[in-house]
CSV table of C-alpha atoms in Angstrom, one decimal:
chain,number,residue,atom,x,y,z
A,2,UNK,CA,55.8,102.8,65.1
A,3,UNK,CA,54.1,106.2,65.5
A,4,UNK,CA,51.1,106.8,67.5
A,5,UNK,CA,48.9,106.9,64.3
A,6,UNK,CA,50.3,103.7,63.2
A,7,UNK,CA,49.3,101.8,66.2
A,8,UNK,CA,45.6,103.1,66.5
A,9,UNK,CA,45.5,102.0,62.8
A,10,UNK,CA,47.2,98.3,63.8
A,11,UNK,CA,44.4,98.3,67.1
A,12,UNK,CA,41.4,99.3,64.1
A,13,UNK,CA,42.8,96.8,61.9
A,14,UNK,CA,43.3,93.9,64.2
A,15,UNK,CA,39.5,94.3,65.4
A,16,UNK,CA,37.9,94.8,61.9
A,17,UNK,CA,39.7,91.2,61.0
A,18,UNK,CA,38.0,89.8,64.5
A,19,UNK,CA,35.2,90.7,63.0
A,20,UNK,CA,35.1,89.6,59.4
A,21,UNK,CA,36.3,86.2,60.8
A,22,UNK,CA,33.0,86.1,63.3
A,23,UNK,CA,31.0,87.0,60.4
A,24,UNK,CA,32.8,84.4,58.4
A,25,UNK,CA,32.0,81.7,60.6
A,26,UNK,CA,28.5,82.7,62.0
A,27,UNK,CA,27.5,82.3,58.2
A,28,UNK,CA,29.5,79.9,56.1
A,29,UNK,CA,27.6,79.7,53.2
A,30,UNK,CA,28.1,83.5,52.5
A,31,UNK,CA,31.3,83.4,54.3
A,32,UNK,CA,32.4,81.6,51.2
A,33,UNK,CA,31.4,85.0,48.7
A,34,UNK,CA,32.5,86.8,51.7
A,35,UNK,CA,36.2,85.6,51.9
A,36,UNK,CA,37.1,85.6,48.1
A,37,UNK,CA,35.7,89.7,48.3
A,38,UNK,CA,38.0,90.1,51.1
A,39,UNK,CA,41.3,88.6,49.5
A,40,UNK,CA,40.2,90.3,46.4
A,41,UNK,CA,39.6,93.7,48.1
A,42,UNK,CA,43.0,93.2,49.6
A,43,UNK,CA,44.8,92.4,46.6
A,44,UNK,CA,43.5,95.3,44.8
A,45,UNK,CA,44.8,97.8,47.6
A,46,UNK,CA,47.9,96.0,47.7
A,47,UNK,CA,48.2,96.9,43.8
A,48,UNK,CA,47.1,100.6,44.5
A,49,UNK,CA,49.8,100.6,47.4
A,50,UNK,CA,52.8,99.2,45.2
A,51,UNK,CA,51.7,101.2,41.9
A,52,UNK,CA,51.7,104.5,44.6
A,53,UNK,CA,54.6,103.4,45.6
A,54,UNK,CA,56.2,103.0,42.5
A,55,UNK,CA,54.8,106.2,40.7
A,56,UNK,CA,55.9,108.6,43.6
A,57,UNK,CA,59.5,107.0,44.6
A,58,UNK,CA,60.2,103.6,43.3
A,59,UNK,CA,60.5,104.8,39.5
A,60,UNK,CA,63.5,106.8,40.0
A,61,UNK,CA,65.0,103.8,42.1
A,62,UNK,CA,67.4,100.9,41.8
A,63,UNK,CA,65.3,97.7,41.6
A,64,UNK,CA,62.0,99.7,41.6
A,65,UNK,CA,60.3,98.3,38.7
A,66,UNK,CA,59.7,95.8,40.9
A,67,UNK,CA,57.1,97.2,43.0
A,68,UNK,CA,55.4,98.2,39.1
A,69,UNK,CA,55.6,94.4,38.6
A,70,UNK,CA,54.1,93.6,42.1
A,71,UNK,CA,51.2,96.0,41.6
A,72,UNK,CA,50.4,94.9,38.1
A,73,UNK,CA,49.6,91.3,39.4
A,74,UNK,CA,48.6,91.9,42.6
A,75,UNK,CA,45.7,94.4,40.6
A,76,UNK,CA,45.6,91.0,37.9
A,77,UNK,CA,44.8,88.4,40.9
A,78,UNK,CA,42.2,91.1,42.8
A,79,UNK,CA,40.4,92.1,39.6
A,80,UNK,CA,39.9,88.3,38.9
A,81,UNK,CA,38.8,87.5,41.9
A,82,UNK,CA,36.1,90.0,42.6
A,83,UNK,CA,34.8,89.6,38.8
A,84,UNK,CA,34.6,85.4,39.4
A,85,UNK,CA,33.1,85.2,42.5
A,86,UNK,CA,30.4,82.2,41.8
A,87,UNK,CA,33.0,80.2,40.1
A,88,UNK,CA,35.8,80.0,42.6
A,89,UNK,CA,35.5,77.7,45.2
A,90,UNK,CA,38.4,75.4,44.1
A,91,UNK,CA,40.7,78.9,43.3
A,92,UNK,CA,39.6,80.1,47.1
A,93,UNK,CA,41.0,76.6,48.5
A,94,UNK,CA,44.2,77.2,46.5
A,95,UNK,CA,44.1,81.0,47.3
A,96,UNK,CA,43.9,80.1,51.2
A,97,UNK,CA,46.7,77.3,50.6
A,98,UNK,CA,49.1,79.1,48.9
A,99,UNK,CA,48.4,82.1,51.2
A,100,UNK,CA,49.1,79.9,54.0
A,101,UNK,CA,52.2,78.1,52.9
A,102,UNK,CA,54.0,81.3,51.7
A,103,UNK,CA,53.3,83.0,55.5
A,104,UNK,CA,54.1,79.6,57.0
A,105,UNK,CA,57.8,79.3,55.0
A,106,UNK,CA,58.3,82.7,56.2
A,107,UNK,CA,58.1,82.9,59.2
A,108,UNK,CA,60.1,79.3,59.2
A,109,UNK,CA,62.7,81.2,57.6
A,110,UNK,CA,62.5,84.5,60.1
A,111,UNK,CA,62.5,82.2,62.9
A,112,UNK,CA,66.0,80.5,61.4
A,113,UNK,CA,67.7,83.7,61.2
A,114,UNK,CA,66.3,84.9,64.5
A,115,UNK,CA,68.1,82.3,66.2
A,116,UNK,CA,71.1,83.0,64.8
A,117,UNK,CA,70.7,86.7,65.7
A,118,UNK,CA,69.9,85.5,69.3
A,119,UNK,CA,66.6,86.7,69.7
A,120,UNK,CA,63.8,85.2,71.9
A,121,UNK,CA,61.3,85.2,69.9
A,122,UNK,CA,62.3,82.3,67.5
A,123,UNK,CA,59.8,80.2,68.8
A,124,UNK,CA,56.8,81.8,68.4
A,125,UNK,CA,58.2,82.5,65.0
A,126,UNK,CA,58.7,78.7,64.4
A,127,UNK,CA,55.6,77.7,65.8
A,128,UNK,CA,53.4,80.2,63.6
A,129,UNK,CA,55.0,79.2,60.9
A,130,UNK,CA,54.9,74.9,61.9
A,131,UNK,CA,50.7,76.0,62.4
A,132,UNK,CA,50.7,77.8,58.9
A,133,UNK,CA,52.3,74.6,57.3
A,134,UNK,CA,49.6,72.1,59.0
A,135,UNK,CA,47.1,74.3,58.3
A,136,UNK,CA,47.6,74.1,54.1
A,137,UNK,CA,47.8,70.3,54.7
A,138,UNK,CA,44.3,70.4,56.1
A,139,UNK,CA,43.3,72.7,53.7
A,140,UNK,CA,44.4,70.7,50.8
A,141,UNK,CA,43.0,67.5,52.1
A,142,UNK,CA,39.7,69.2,53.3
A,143,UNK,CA,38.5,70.9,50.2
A,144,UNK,CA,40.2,69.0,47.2
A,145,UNK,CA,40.0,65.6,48.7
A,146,UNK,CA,37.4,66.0,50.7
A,147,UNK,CA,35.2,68.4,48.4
A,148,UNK,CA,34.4,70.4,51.6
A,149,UNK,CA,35.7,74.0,50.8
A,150,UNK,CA,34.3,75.6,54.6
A,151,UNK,CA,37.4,74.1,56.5
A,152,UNK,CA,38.9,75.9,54.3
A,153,UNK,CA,36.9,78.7,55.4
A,154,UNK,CA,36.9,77.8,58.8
A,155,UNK,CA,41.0,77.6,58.5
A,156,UNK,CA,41.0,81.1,56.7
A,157,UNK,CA,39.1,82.5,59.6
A,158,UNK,CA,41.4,81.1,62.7
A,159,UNK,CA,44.1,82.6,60.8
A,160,UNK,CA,42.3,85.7,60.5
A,161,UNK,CA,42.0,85.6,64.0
A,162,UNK,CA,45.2,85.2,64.6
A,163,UNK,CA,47.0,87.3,63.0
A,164,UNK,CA,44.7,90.1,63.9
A,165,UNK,CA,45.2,89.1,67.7
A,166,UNK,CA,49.2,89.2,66.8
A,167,UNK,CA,48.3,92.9,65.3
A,168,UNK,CA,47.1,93.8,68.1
A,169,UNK,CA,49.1,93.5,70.2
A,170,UNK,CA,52.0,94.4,68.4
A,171,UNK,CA,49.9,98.2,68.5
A,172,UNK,CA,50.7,97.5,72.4
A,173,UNK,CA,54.1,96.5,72.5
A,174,UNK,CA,57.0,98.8,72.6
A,175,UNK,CA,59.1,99.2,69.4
A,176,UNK,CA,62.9,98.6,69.6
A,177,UNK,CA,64.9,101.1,68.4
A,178,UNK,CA,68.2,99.3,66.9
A,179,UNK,CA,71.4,101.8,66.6
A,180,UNK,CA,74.2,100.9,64.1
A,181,UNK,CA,77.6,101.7,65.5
């Protein structure tokens, strides 16, 4: 990770603090606040893969898939910005699905990290344990429950989180792995 990268990581990691304080200092907007956010992020996901893919990926083996990726990440973030008022039920399955994707993740990651030997396993298990719990409550909170802020409220401790895990990965030293 170059210097630039990690000043970017640091800048990152404290503008998510901050969007989650503002999420939960004011839950009613946090609501309109949160679906901009994951719609703003989808759409520069979509103008990251369809750069991607119009610079290097078209000329590649498997590339259309990062044309594919853009195309519905541009879909989901276009819909979401344009519906805001009407998606309170699609923001608790947003936050759900977010959560149980990152969760099985990093449940897989932490399965072959063991078997690579690596330390750091556990964390990787428990993050991803915390991710599954957390859809639970999600699910239960604002379908069951009608309450969609826990699912706010769960959006912005992950928030928190993970911009506390970017953070410090801008501190940490990178290890530099040489194939023999």
């Amino acid at each position: 990770m170059t210097r630039l990268d990690r000043v970017l990581n640091f800048i990152r990691g404290i503008a998510q603090i901050i969007f989650a304080v503002l999420i939960f200092l004011d839950p009613d907007d946090g609501l309109v606040l949160v679906i901009y956010i994951i719609g703003i992020d989808m759409i520069l996901r979509a103008f990251s893969n369809l750069t991607y893919y119009f610079t290097m990926a078209r000329s590649m083996v498997g590339g259309r898939f990062a044309l594919y990726r853009g195309i519905i990440y541009l879909d989901f973030g276009v819909f979401t910005v344009l519906t805001v008022d009407a998606l309170t039920f699609y923001l608790i399955l947003y936050i759900a699905v977010l959560s149980f994707i990152t969760g099985a993740i990093a449940v897989m990651r932490a399965g072959e990290a063991k078997r690579a030997g690596s330390p750091q396993w556990r964390s990787l298990i428990a993050y991803g344990s915390v991710n599954l719990i957390l859809v639970v409550l999600v699910l239960i909170g604002g379908l069951v429950l009608k309450r969609p802020f826990l699912a706010i409220d769960v959006y912005a401790c992950t928030l928190i989180y993970s911009s506390i895990l970017r953070i410090r990965s801008s501190f940490k030293e990178s290890a530099i792995i040489y194939i023999k």
